[in-house]
mmCIF file of C-alpha atoms in Angstrom:
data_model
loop_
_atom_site.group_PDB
_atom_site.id
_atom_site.type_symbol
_atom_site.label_atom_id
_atom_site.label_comp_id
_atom_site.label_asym_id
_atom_site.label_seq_id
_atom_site.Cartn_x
_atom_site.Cartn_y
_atom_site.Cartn_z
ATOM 1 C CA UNK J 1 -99.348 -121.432 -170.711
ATOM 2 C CA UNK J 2 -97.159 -121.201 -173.890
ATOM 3 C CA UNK J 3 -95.472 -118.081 -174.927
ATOM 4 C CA UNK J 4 -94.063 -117.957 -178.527
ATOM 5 C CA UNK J 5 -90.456 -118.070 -178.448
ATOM 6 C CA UNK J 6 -89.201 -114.568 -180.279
ATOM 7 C CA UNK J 7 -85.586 -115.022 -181.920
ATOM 8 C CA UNK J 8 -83.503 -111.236 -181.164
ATOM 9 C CA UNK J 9 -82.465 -109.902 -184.673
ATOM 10 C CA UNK J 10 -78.596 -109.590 -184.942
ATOM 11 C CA UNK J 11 -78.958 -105.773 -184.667
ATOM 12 C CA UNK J 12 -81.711 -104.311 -182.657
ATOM 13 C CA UNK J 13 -83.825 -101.324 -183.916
ATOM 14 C CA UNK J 14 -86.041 -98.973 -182.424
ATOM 15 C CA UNK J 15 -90.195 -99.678 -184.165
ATOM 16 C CA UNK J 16 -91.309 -96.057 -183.853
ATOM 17 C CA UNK J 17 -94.562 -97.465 -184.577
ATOM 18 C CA UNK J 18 -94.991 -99.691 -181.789
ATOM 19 C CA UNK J 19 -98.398 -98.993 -180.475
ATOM 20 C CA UNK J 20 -98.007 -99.945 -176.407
ATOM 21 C CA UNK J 21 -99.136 -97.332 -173.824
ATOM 22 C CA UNK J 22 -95.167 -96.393 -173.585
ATOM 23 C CA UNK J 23 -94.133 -96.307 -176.692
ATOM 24 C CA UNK J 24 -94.600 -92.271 -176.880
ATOM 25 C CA UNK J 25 -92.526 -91.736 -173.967
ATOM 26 C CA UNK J 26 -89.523 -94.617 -174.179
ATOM 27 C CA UNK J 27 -86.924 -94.188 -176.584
ATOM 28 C CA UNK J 28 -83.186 -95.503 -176.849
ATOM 29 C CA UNK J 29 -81.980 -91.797 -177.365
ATOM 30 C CA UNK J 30 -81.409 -88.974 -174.591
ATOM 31 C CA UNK J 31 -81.933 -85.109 -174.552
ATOM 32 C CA UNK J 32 -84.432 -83.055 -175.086
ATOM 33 C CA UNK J 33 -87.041 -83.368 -178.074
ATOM 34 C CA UNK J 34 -88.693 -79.897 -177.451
ATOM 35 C CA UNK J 35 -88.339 -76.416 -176.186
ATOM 36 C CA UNK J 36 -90.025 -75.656 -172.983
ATOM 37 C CA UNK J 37 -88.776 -73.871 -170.152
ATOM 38 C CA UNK J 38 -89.634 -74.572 -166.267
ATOM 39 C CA UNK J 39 -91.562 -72.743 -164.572
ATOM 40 C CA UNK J 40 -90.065 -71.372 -161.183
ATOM 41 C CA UNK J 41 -91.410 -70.147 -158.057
ATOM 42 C CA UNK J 42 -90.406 -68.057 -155.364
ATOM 43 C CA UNK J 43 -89.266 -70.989 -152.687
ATOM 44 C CA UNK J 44 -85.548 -71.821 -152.245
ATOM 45 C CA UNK J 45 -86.502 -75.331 -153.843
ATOM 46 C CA UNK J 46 -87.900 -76.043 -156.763
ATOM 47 C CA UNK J 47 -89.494 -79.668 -157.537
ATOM 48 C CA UNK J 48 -90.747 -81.263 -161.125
ATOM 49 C CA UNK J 49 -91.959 -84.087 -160.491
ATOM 50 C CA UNK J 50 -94.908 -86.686 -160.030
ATOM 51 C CA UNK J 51 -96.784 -89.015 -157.251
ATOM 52 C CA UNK J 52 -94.888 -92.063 -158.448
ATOM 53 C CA UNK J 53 -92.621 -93.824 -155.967
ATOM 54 C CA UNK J 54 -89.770 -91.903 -156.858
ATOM 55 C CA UNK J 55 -91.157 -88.854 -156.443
ATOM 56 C CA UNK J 56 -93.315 -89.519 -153.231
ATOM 57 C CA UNK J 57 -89.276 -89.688 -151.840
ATOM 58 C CA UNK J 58 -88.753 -86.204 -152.177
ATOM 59 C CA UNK J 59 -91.931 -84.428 -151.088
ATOM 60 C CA UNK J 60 -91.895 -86.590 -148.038
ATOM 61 C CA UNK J 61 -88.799 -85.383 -147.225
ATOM 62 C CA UNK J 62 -88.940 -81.851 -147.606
ATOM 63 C CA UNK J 63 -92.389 -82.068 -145.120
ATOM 64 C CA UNK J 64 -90.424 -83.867 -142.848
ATOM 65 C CA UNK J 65 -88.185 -81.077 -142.807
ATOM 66 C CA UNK J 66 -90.699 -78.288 -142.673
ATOM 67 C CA UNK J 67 -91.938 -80.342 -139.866
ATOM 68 C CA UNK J 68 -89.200 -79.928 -137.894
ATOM 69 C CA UNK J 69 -88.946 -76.379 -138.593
ATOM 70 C CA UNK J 70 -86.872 -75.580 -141.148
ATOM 71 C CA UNK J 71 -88.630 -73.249 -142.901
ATOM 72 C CA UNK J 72 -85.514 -73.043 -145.413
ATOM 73 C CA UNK J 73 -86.768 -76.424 -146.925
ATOM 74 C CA UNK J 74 -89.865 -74.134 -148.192
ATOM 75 C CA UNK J 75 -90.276 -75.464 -151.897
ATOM 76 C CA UNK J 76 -92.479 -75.593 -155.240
ATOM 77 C CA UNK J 77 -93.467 -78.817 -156.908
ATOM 78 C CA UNK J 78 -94.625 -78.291 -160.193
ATOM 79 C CA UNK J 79 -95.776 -81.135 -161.979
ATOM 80 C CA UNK J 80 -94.231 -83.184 -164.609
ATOM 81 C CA UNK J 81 -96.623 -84.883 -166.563
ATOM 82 C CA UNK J 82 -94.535 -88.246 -167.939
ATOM 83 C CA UNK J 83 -96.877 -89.580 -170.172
ATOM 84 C CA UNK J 84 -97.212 -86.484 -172.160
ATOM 85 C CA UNK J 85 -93.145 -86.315 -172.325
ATOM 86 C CA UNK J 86 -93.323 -83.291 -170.182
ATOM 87 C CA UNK J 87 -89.634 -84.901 -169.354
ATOM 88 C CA UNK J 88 -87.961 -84.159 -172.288
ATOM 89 C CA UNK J 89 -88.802 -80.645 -172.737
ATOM 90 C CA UNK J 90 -85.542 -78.618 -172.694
ATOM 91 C CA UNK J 91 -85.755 -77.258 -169.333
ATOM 92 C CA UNK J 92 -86.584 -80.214 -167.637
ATOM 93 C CA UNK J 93 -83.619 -82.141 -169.207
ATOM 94 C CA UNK J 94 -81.353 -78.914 -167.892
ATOM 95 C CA UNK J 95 -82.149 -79.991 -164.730
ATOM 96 C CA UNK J 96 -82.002 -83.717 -165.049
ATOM 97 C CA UNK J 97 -80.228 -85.189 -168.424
ATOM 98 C CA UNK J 98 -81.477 -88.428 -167.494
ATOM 99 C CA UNK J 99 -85.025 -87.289 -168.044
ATOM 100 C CA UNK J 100 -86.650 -88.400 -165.058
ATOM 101 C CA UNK J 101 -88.232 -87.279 -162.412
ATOM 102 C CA UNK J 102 -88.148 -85.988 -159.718
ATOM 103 C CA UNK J 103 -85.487 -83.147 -160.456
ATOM 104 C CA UNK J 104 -84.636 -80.561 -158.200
ATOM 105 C CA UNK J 105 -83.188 -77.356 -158.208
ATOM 106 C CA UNK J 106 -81.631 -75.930 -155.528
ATOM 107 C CA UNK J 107 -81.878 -72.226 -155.588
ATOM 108 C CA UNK J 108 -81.111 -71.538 -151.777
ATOM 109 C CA UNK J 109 -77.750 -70.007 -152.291
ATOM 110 C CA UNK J 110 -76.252 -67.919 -154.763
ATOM 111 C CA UNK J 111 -75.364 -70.744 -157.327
ATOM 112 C CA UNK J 112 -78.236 -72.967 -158.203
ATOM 113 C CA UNK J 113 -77.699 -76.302 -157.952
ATOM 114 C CA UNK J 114 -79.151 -79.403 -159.586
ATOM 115 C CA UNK J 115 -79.530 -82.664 -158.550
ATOM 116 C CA UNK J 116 -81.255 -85.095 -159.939
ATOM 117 C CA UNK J 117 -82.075 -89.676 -159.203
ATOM 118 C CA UNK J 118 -84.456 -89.434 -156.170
ATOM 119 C CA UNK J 119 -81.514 -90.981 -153.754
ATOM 120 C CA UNK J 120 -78.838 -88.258 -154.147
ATOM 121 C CA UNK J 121 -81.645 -85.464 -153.366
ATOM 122 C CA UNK J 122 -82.570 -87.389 -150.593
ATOM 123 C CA UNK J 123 -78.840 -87.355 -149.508
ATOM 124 C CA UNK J 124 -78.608 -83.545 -150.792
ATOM 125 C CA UNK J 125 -81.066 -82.204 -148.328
ATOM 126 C CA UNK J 126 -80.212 -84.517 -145.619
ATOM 127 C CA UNK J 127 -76.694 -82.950 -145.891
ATOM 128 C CA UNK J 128 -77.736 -79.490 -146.234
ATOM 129 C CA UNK J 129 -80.257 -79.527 -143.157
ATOM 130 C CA UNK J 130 -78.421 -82.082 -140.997
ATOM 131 C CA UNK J 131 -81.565 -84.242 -140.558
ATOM 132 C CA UNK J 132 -82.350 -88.463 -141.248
ATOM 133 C CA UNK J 133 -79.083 -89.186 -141.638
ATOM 134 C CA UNK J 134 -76.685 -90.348 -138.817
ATOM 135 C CA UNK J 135 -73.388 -88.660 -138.850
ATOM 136 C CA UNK J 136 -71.375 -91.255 -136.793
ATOM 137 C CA UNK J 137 -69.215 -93.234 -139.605
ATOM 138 C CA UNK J 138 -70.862 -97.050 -138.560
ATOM 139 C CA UNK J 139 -74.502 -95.871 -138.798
ATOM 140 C CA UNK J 140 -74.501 -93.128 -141.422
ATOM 141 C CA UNK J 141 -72.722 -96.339 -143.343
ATOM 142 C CA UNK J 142 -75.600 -98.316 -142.535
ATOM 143 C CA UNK J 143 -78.428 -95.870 -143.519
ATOM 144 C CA UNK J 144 -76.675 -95.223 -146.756
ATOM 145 C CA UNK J 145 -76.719 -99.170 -147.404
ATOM 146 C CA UNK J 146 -79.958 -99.316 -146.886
ATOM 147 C CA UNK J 147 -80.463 -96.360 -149.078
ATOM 148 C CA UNK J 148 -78.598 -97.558 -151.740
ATOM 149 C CA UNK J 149 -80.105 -101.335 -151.656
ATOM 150 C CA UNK J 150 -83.240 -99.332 -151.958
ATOM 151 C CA UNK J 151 -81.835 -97.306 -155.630
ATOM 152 C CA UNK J 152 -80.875 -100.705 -156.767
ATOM 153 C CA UNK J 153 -84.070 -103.272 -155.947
ATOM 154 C CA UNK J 154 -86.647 -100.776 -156.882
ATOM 155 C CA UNK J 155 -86.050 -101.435 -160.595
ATOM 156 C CA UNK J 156 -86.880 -104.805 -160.028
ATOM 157 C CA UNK J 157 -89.916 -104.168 -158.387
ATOM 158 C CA UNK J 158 -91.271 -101.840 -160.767
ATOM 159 C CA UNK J 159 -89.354 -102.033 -163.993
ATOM 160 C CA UNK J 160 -89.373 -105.579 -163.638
ATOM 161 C CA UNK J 161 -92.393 -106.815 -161.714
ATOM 162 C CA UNK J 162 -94.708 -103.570 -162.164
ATOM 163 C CA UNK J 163 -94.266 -104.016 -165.705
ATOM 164 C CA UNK J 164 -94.778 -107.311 -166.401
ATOM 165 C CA UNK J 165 -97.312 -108.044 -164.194
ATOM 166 C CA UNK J 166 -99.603 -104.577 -164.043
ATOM 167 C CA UNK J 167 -98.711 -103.304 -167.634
ATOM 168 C CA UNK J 168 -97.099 -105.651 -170.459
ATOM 169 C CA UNK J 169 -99.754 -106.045 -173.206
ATOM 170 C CA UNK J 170 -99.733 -109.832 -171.903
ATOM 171 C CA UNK J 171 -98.981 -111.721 -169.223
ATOM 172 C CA UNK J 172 -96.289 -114.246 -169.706
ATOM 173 C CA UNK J 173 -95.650 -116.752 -167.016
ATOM 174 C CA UNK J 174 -91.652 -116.649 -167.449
ATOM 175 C CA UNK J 175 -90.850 -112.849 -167.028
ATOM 176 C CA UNK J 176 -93.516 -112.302 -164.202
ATOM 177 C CA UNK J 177 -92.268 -115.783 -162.507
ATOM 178 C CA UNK J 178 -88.669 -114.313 -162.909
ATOM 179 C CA UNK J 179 -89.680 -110.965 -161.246
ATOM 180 C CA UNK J 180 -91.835 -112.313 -158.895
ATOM 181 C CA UNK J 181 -89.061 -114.503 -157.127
ATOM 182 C CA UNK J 182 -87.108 -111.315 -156.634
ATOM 183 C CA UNK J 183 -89.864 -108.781 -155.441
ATOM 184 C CA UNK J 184 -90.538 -111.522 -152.356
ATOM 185 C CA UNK J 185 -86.615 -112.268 -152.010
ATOM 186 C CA UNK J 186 -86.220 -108.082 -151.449
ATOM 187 C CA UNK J 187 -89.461 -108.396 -149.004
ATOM 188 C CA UNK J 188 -87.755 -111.381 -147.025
ATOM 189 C CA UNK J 189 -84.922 -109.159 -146.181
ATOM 190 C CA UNK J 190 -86.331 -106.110 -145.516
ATOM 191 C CA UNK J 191 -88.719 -108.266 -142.724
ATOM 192 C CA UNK J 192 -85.585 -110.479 -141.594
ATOM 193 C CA UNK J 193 -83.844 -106.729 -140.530
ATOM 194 C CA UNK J 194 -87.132 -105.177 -139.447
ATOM 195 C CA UNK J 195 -87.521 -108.580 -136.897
ATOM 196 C CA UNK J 196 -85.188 -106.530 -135.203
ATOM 197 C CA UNK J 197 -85.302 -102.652 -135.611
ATOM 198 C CA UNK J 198 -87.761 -100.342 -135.373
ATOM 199 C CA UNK J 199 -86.701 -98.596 -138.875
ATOM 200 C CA UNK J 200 -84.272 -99.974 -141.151
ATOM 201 C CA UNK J 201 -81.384 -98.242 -139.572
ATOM 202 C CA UNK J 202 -82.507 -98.750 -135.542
ATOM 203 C CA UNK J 203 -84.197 -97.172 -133.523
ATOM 204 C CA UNK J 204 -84.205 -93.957 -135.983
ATOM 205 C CA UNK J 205 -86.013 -92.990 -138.949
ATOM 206 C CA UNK J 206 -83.913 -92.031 -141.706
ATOM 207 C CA UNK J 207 -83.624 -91.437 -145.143
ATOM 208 C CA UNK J 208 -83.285 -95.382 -145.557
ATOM 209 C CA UNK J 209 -86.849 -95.661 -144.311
ATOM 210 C CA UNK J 210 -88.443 -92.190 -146.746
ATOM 211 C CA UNK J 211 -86.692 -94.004 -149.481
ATOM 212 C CA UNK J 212 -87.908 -97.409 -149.008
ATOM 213 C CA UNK J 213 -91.130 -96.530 -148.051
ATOM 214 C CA UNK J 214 -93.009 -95.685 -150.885
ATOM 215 C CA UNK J 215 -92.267 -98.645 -152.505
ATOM 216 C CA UNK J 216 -92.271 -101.320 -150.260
ATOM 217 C CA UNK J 217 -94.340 -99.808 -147.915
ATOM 218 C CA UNK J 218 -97.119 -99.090 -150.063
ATOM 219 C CA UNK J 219 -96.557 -102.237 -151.834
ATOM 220 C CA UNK J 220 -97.830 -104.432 -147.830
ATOM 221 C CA UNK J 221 -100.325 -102.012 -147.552
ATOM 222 C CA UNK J 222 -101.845 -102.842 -150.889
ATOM 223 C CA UNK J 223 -101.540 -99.985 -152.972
ATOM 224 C CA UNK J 224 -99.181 -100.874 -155.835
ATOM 225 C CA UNK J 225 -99.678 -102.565 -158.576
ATOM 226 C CA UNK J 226 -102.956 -104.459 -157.524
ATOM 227 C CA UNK J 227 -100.801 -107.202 -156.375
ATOM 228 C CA UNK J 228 -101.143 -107.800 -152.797
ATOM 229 C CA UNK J 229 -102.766 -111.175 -152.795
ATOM 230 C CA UNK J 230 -100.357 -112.434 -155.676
ATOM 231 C CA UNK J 231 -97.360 -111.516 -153.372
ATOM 232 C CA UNK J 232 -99.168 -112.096 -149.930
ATOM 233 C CA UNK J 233 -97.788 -109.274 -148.567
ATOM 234 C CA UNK J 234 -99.469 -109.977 -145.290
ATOM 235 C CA UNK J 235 -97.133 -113.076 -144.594
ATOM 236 C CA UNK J 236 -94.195 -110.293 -144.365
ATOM 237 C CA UNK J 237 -95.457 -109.056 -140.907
ATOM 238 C CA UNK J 238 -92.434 -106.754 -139.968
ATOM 239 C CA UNK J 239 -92.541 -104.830 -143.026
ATOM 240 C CA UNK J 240 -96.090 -104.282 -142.522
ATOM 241 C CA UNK J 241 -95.847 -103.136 -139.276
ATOM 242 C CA UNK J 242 -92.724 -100.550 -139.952
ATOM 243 C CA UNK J 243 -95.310 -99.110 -143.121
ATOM 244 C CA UNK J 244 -97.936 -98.721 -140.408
ATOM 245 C CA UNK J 245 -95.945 -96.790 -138.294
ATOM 246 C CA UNK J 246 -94.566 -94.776 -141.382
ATOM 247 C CA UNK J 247 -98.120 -93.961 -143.005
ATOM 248 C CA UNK J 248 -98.880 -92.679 -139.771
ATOM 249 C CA UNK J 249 -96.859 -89.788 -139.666
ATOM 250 C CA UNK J 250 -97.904 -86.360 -140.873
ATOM 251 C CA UNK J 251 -95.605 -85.661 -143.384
ATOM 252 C CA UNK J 252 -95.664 -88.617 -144.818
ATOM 253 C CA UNK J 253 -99.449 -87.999 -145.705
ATOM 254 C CA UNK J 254 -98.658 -84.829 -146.762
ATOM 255 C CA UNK J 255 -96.131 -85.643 -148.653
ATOM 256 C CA UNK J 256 -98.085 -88.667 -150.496
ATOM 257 C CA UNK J 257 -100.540 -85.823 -151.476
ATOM 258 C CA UNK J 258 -98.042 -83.521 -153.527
ATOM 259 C CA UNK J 259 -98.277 -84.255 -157.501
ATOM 260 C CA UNK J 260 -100.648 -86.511 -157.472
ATOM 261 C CA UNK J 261 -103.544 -86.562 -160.071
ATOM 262 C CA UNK J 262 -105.040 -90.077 -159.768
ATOM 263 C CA UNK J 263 -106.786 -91.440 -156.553
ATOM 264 C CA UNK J 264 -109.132 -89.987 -154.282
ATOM 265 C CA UNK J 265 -109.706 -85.897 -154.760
ATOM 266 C CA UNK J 266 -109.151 -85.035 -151.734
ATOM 267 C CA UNK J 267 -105.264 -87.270 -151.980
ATOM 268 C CA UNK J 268 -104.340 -84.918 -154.914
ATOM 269 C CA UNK J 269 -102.578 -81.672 -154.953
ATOM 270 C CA UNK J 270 -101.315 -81.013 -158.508
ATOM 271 C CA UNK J 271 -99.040 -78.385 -157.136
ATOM 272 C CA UNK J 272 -98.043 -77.329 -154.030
ATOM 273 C CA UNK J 273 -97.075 -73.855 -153.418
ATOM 274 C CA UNK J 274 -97.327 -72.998 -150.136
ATOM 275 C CA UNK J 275 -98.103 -75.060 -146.808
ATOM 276 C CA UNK J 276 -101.792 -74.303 -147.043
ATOM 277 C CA UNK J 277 -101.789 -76.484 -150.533
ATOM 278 C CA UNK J 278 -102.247 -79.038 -148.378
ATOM 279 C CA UNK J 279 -104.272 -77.924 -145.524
#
């Protein structure tokens, strides 16, 4: 297939009239472009955020937390609606400046905290409750590796692949060729290390594994992107079987659930205020 070559201008500018399905939501500017302040609720955490992959991170977490019992991980998720540009409302980009989600606030002591990019929440509560993630020096090293290959391969999966292939207004052989190769590179490791673990850290589930999960989980199972068969996720066997064990769990279910307004009716809970959202 030919694709017609485009020449870059010597200085780039922003067409405000571009007419993709993004074009009312990206923008090469930061902050806030209206006033509207965040609703809060009367848990110690509160969550804006969506079902994406990103945000799946966090509400998996905090139910694997309440899980265990700690009834101080007791939280709101409100939801931020992304294509109406619910993230760049003035209290949203309070929270996160970055204006995306998720974005948490941490109102559990007397000082209310931010934090904001889906890995250093992950690491936040992890800290704070002293859960899915090791303390001894080698293997809290190797769960944050993991973690962190996670923050920097997703964008090639879905920024990069997820775009090209699922969204762009065409499909061009060259950019979906270019993401493809790396999407089943990052699946070739993750199987070569899951030949031989249970999770991605050993024998323990971590924050390496919520964080990976629901994007390279989901992706084996079939769920993102429509492009299973392209990628023939089935070929990476160990990654399949780790998501298997990980859908399986509770939380993880009820954590998929939270935010979500696509899918199945009974898979969405807009909001979740309480455990009973869910039940």
């Amino acid at each position: 297939m030919s694709e017609q070559e485009y020449t870059p201008a010597a200085v780039w500018t922003w067409d405000k009239n571009d007419d993709n399905r993004f074009a009312s939501i990206n923008r090469p500017i930061a902050g806030p472009t209206h006033d509207k302040d965040l609703p809060v609720g009367e848990h110690p955490f509160q969550l804006y955020s969506l079902a994406t992959p990103n945000g799946v991170k966090v509400t998996v977490m905090l139910e694997e937390l309440l899980a265990l019992g700690h009834q101080g991980a007791e939280y709101d998720a409100w939801i931020t609606n992304i294509m109406e540009g619910d993230q760049f409302g003035s209290g949203f980009v309070s929270v996160n400046p970055n204006s995306k989600i998720p974005a948490l606030h941490d109102r559990s002591s007397e000082e209310p905290i931010r934090v904001f990019e889906s890995g250093a929440i992950l690491m936040h509560l992890a800290e704070k409750f002293g859960e899915f993630l090791p303390t001894e020096p080698a293997a809290r090293a190797e769960c944050l590796s993991w973690l962190f290959w996670q923050m920097g391969s997703a964008p090639y999966l879905g920024g990069g692949f997820g775009h090209f292939y699922a969204y762009a207004p065409t499909k061009q052989e060259y950019p979906i060729n270019r993401f493809t190769m790396e999407v089943k590179r990052q699946l070739d490791v993750l199987n070569r290390n899951l030949s031989e673990r249970r999770f991605l850290c050993g024998d323990e589930y971590t924050i390496a594994d919520i964080a990976n999960y629901p994007w390279y989980g989901v992706l084996v199972e079939g769920h993102l992107y429509n492009a299973a068969e392209f990628l023939d996720v089935e070929s990476y066997t160990h990654v399949r079987r780790w998501a298997d064990e990980i859908s399986a769990r509770p939380a993880v279910q009820r954590g998929r659930k939270v935010n979500r307004v696509w899918g199945e009716e009974h898979e969405q809970v807009k909001e979740r205020h309480s455990a009973s959202d869910l039940d």
